[in-house]
Short mmCIF file of C-alpha atoms and ligand atoms in Angstrom, two decimals:
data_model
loop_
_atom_site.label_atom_id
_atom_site.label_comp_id
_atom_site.label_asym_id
_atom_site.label_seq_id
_atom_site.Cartn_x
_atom_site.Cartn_y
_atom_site.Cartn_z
CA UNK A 1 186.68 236.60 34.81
CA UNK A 2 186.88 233.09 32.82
CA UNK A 3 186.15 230.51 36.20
CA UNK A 4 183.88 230.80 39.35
CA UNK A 5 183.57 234.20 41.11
CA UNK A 6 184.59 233.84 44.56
CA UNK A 7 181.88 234.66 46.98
CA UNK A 8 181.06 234.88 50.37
CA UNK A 9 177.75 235.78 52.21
CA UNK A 10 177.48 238.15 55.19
CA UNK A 11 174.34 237.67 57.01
CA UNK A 12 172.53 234.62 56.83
CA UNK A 13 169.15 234.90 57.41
CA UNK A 14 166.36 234.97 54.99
CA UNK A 15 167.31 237.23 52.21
CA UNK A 16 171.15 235.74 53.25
CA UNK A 17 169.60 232.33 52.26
CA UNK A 18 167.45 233.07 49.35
CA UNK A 19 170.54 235.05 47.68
CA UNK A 20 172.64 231.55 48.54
CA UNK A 21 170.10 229.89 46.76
CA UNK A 22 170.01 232.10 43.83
CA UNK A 23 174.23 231.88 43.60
CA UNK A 24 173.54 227.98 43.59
CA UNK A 25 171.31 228.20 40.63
CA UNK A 26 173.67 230.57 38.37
CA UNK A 27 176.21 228.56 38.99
CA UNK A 28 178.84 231.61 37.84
CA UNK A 29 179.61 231.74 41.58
CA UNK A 30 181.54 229.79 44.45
CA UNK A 31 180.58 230.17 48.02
CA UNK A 32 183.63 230.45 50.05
CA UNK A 33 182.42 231.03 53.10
CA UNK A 34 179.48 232.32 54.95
CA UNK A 35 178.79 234.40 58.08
CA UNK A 36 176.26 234.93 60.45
CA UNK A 37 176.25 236.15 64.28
CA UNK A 38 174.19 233.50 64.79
CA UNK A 39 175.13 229.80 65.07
CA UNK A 40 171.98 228.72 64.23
CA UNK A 41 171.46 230.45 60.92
CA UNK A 42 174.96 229.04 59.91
CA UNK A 43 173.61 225.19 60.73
CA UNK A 44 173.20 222.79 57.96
CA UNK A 45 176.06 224.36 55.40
CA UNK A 46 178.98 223.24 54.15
CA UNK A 47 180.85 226.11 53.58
CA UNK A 48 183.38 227.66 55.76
CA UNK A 49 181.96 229.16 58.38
CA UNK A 50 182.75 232.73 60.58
CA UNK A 51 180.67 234.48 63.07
CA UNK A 52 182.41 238.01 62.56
CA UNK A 53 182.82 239.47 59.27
CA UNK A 54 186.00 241.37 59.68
CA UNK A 55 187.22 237.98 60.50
CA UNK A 56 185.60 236.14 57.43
CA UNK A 57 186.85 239.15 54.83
CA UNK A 58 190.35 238.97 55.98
CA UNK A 59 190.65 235.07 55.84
CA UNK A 60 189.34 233.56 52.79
CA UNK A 61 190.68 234.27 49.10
CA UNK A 62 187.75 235.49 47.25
CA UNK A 63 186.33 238.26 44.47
CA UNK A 64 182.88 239.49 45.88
CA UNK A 65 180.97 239.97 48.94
CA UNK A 66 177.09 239.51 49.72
CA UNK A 67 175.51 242.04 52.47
CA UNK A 68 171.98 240.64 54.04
CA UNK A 69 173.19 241.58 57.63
CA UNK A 70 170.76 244.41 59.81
CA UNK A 71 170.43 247.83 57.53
CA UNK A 72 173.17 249.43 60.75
CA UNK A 73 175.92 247.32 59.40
CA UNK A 74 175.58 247.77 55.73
CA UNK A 75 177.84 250.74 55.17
CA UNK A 76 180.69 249.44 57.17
CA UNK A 77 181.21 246.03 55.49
CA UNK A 78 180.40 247.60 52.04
CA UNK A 79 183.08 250.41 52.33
CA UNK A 80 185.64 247.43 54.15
CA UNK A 81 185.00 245.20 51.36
CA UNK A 82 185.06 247.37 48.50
CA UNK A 83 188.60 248.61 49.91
CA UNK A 84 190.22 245.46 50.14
CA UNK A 85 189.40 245.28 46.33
CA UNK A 86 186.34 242.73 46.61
CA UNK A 87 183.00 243.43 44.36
CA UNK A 88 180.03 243.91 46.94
CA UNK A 89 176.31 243.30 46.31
CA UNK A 90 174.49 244.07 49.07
CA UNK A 91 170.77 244.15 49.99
CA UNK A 92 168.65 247.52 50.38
CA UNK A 93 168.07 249.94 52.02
CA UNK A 94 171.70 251.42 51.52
CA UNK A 95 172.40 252.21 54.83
CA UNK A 96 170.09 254.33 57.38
CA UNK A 97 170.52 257.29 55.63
CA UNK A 98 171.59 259.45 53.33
CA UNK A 99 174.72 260.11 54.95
CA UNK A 100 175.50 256.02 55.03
CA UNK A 101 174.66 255.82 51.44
CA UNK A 102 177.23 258.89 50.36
CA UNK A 103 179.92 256.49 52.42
CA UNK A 104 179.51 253.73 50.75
CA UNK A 105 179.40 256.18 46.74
CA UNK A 106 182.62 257.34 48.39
CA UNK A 107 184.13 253.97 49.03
CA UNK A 108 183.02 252.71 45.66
CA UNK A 109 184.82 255.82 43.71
CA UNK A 110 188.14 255.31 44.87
CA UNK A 111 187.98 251.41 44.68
CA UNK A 112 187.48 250.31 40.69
CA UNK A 113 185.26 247.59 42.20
CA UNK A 114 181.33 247.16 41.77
CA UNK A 115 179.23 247.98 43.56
CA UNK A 116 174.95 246.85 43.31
CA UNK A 117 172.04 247.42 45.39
CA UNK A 118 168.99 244.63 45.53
CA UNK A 119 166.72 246.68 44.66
CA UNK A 120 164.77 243.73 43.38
CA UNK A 121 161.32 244.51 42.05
CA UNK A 122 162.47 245.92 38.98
CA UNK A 123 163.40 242.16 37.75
CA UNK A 124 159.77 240.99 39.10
CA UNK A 125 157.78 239.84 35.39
CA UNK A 126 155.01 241.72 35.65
CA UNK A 127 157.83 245.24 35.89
CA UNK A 128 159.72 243.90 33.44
CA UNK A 129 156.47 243.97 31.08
CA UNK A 130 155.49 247.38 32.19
CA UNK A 131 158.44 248.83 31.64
CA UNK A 132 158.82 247.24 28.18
CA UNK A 133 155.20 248.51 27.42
CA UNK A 134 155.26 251.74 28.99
CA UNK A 135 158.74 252.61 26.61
CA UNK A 136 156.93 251.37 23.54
CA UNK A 137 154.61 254.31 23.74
CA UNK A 138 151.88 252.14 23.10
CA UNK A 139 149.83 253.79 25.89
CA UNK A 140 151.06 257.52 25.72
CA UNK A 141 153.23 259.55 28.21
CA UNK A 142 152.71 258.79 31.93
CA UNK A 143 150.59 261.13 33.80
CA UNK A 144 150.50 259.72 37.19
CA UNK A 145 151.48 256.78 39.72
CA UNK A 146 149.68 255.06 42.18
CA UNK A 147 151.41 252.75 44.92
CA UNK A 148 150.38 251.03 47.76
CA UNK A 149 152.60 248.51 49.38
CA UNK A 150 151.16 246.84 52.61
CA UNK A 151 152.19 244.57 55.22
CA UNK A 152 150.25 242.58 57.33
CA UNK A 153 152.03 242.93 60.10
CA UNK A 154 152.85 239.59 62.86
CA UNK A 155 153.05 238.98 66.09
CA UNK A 156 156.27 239.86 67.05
CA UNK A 157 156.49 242.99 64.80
CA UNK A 158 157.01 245.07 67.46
CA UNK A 159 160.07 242.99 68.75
CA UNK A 160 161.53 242.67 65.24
CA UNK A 161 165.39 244.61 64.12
CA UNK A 162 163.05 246.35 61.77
CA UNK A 163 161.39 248.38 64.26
CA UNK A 164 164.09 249.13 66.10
CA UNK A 165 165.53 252.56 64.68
CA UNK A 166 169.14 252.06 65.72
CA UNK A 167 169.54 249.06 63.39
CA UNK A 168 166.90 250.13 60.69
CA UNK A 169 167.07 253.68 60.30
CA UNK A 170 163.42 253.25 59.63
CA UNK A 171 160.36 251.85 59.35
CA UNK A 172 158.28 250.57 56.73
CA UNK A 173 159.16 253.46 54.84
CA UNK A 174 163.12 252.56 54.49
CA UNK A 175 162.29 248.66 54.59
CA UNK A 176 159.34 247.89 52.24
CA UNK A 177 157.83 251.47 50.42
CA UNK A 178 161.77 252.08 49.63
CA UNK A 179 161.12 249.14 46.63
CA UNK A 180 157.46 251.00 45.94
CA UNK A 181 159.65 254.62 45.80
CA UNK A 182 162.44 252.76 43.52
CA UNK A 183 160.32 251.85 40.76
CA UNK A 184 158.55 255.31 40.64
CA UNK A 185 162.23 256.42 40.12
CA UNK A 186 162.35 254.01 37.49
CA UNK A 187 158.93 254.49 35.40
CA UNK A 188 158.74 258.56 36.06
CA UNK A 189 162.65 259.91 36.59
CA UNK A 190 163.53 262.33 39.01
CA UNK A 191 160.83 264.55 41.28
CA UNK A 192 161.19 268.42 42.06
CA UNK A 193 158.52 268.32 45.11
CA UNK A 194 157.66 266.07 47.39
CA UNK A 195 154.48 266.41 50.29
CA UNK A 196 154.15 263.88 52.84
CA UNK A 197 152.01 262.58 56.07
CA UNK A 198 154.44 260.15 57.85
CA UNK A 199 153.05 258.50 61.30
CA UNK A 200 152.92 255.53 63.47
CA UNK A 201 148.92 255.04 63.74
CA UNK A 202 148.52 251.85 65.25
CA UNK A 203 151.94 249.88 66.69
CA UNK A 204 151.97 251.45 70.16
CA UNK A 205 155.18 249.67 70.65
CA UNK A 206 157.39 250.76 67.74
CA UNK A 207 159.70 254.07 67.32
CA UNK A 208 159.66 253.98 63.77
CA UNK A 209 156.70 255.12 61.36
CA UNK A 210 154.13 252.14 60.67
CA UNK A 211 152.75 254.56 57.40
CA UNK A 212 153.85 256.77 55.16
CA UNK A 213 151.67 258.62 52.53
CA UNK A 214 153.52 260.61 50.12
CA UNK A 215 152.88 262.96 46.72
CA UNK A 216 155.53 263.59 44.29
CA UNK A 217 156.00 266.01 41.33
CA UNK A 218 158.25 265.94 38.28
CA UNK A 219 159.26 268.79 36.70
CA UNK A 220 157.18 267.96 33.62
CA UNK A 221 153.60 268.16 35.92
CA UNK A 222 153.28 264.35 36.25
CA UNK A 223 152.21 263.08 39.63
CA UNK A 224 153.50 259.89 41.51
CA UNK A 225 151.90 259.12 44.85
CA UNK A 226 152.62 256.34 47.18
CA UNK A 227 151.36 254.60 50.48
CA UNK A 228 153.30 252.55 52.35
CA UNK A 229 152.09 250.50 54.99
CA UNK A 230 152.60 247.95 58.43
CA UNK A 231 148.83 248.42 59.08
CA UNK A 232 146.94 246.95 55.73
CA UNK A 233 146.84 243.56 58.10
CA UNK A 234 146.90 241.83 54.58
CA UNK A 235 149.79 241.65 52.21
CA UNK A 236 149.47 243.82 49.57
CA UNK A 237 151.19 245.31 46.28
CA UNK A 238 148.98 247.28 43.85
CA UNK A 239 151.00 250.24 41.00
CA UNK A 240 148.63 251.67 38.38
CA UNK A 241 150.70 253.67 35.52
CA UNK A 242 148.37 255.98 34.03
CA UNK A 243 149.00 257.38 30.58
CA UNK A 244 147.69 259.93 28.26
CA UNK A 245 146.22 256.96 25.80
CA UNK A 246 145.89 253.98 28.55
CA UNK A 247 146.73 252.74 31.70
CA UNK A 248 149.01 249.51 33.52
CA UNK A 249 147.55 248.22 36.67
CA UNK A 250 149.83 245.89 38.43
CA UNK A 251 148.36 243.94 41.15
CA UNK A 252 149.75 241.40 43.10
CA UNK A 253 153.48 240.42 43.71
CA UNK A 254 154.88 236.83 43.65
CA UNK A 255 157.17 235.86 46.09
CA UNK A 256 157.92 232.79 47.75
CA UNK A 257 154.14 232.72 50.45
CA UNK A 258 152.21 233.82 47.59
CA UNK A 259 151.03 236.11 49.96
CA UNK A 260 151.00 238.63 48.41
CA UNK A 261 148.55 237.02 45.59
CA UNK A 262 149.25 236.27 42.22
CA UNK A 263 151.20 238.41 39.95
CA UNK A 264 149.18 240.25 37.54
CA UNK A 265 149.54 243.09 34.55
CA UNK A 266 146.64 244.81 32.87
CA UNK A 267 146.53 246.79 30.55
CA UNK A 268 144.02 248.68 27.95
CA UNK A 269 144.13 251.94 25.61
CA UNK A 270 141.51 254.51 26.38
CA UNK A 271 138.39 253.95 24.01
CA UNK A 272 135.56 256.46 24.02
CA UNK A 273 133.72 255.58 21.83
CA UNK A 274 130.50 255.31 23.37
CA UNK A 275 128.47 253.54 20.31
CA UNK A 276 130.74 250.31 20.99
CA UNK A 277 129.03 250.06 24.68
CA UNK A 278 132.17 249.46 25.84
CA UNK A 279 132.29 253.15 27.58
CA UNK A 280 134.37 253.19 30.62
CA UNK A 281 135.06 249.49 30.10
CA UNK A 282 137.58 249.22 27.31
CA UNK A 283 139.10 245.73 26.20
CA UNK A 284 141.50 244.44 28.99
CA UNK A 285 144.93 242.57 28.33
CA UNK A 286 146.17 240.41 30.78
CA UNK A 287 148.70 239.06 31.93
CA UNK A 288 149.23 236.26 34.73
CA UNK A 289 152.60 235.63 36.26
CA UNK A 290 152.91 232.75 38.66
CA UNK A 291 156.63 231.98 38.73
CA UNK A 292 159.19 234.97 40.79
CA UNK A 293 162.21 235.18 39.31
CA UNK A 294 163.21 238.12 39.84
CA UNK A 295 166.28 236.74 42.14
CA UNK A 296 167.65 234.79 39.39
CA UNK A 297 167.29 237.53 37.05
CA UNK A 298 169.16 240.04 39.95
CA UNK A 299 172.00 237.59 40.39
CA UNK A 300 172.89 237.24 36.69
CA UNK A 301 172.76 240.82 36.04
CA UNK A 302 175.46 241.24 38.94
CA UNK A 303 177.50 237.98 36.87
CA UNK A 304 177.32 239.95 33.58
CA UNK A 305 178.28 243.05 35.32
CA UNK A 306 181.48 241.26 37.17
CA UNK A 307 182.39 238.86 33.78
CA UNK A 308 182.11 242.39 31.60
CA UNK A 309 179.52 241.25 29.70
CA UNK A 310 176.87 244.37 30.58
CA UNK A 311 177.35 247.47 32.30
CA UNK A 312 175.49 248.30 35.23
CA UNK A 313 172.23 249.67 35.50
CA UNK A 314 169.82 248.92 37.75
CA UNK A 315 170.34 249.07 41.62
CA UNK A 316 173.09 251.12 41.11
CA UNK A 317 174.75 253.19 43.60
CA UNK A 318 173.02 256.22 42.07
CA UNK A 319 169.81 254.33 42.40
CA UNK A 320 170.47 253.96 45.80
CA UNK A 321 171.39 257.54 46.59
CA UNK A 322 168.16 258.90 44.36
CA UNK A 323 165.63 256.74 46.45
CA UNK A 324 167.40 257.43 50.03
CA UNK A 325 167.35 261.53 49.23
CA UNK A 326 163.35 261.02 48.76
CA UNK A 327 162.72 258.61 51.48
CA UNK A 328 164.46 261.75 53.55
CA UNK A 329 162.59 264.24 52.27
CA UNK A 330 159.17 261.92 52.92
CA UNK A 331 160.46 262.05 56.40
CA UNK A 332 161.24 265.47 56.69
CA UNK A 333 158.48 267.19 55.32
CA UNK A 334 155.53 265.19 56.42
CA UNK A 335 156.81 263.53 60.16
CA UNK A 336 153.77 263.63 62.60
CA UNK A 337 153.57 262.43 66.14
CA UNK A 338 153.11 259.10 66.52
CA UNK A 339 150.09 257.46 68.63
N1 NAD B 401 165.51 242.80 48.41
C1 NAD B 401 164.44 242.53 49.14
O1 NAD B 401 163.35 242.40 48.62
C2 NAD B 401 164.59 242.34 50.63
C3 NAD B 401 163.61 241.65 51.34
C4 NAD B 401 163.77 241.48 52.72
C5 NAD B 401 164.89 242.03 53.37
N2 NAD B 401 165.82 242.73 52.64
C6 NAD B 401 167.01 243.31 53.31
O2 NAD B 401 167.93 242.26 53.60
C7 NAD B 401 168.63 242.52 54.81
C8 NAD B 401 168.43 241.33 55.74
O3 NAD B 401 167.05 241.14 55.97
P1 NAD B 401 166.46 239.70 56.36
O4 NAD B 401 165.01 239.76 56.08
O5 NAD B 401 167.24 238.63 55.75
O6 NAD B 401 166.70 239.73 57.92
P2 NAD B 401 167.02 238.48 58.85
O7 NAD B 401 166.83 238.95 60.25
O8 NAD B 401 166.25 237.28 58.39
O9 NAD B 401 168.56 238.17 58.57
C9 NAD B 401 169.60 239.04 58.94
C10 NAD B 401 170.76 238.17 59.35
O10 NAD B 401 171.93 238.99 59.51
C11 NAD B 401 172.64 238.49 60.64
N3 NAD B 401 173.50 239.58 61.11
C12 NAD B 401 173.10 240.75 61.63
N4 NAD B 401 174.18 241.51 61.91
C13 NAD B 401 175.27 240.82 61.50
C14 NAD B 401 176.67 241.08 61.49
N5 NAD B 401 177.16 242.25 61.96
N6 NAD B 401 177.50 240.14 61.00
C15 NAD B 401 177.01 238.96 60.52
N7 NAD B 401 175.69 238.65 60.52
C16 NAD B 401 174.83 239.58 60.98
C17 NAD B 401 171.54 238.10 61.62
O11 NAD B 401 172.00 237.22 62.61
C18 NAD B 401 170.53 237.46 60.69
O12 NAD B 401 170.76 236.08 60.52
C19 NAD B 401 168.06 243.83 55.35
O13 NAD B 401 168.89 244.89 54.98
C20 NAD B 401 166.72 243.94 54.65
O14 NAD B 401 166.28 245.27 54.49
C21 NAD B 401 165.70 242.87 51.30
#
């Protein structure tokens, strides 16, 4: 594609917004049109404006189709897009399920078009460097992961579409550890077991779980384990990658609050020798990231991807299925009660 790529936005709230922002900045992309249910969060732009989507898709001449709308209505305008021969990018989770996200592969096989997932994180700096030095080998093979993700939680969490199953699927689980679960895909491959505690412990008024604790196993014996949770009442994003010869702790996430801290990557190579007095405190690298952009990075991936200049491969919709197949095993095998 030698000119502009034809775009419109479904969904413009705040990851509807940020992506606009990010399709500014390329500047590989026109905005055509945006849509939004809501009047208000279609105040202030220029663009052509629609408040239903069937409406905005049939309308307007264009080559590719942005999905931030409620995780419910993913599938449907990703399958309607993708067969009226448009390119879709649309925000994670796929879908509510597993079922949603085999829709949407199913729609994508027999359209030619591409499809990509926002599965965002992995174009975060201080991933980026851990993959890179992880795949060096500098550090050995990977024994084990350690995630926590953590939300603070607000005031109206209990009122928000995210804790409401029928347009979720899920709760923090699907919205926030799905990212977490992602990049253990990424760094360790595929897992042949999972074992899980999966609860709400603490917000009486949701249906969905507010925690998730879950232990994975690759065929190989290494061991990725992961908590995910709306009660940390702080933000927080932590990943250690330990290694037969060293070990990457990742700590901290930049995003646009800062809240959840600064963005940082350490690293060091396991020393033991004890005459050095440096015994369980080997030389540290690190590294400080204070910019995010991992948006930018996201957007011109899908650009190269549309222009032919890369394949695809990250957030594809193989990605997608991988992560939502563990995030329903998490939920089958380890569901509890609720408070
Ligand atoms: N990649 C990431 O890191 C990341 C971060 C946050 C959210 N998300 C995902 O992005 C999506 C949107 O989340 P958000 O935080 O922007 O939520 P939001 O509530 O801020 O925005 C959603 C918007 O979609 C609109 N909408 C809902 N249904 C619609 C429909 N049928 N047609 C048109 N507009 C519709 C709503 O009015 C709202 O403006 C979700 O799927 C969420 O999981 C991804």
């Amino acid at each position: 594609m030698d000119r502009k790529v034809k775009t419109v936005i479904i969904g413009m709230g705040r990851m509807g917004r940020l992506r606009y922002d990010a399709l500014k900045r390329h500047g590989g992309f026109e905005i055509v049109a945006i849509c939004d249910t809501r009047d208000s969060n279609l105040d202030g732009f220029a663009e052509r404006k629609f408040h239903d989507w069937q409406e905005c898709l049939e309308s307007v001449e264009l080559d590719a189709v942005i999905v931030c709308t409620y995780n419910a209505f993913i599938p449907e305008i990703v399958c309607s897009a993708l067969k009226r021969g448009y390119h879709v990018f649309s925000e994670k989770p796929p879908g509510r399920n597993v079922a949603d996200t085999l829709t949407m592969k199913a729609a994508l096989e027999s359209s030619g078009r591409i499809l990509k997932f926002g599965f965002n994180h992995r174009y975060h700096n201080s991933i980026i460097e851990a993959k890179a030095l992880v795949d060096s080998g500098l550090l050995g093979d990977i024994i084990c992961a350690r995630g926590v993700y953590g939300k603070a939680g607000t005031v109206n969490f209990e009122s928000e579409w995210r804790n409401d199953a029928e347009l979720s699927g899920g709760g923090i689980l699907l919205d926030q550890g799905i990212h977490m679960l992602d990049l253990m895909h990424y760094f360790l491959g595929e897992f042949s077991s999972v074992k899980s505690v999966v609860d709400t412990l603490a917000w009486s008024g949701i249906q969905v779980e507010d925690n998730a604790f879950a232990i994975f196993e690759t065929d190989r014996g290494q061991i990725a384990s992961l908590h995910s949770s709306a009660t940390q009442w702080h933000h927080r994003f932590n990943l250690d990658i330990v290694c037969t010869n060293g070990c990457v702790v990742l700590d901290g996430l930049i995003t646009s609050t800062r809240s959840y801290g600064e963005e940082r990557l350490t690293y060091y190579r396991k020393d033991l020798n004890a005459k050095t007095g440096k015994l369980g405190r080997p030389s540290e690298h690190t590294l400080c990231f204070t910019e995010d952009f991992s948006w930018d990075i996201e957007i011109k991936e899908f650009h190269d991807v549309l222009t032919g200049a890369k394949p695809l491969r990250n957030g594809t919709i193989d990605d997608a299925l991988y992560v939502m197949q563990m995030i329903e095993q998490i939920y089958a095998a380890g569901r509890r009660g609720g408070n």
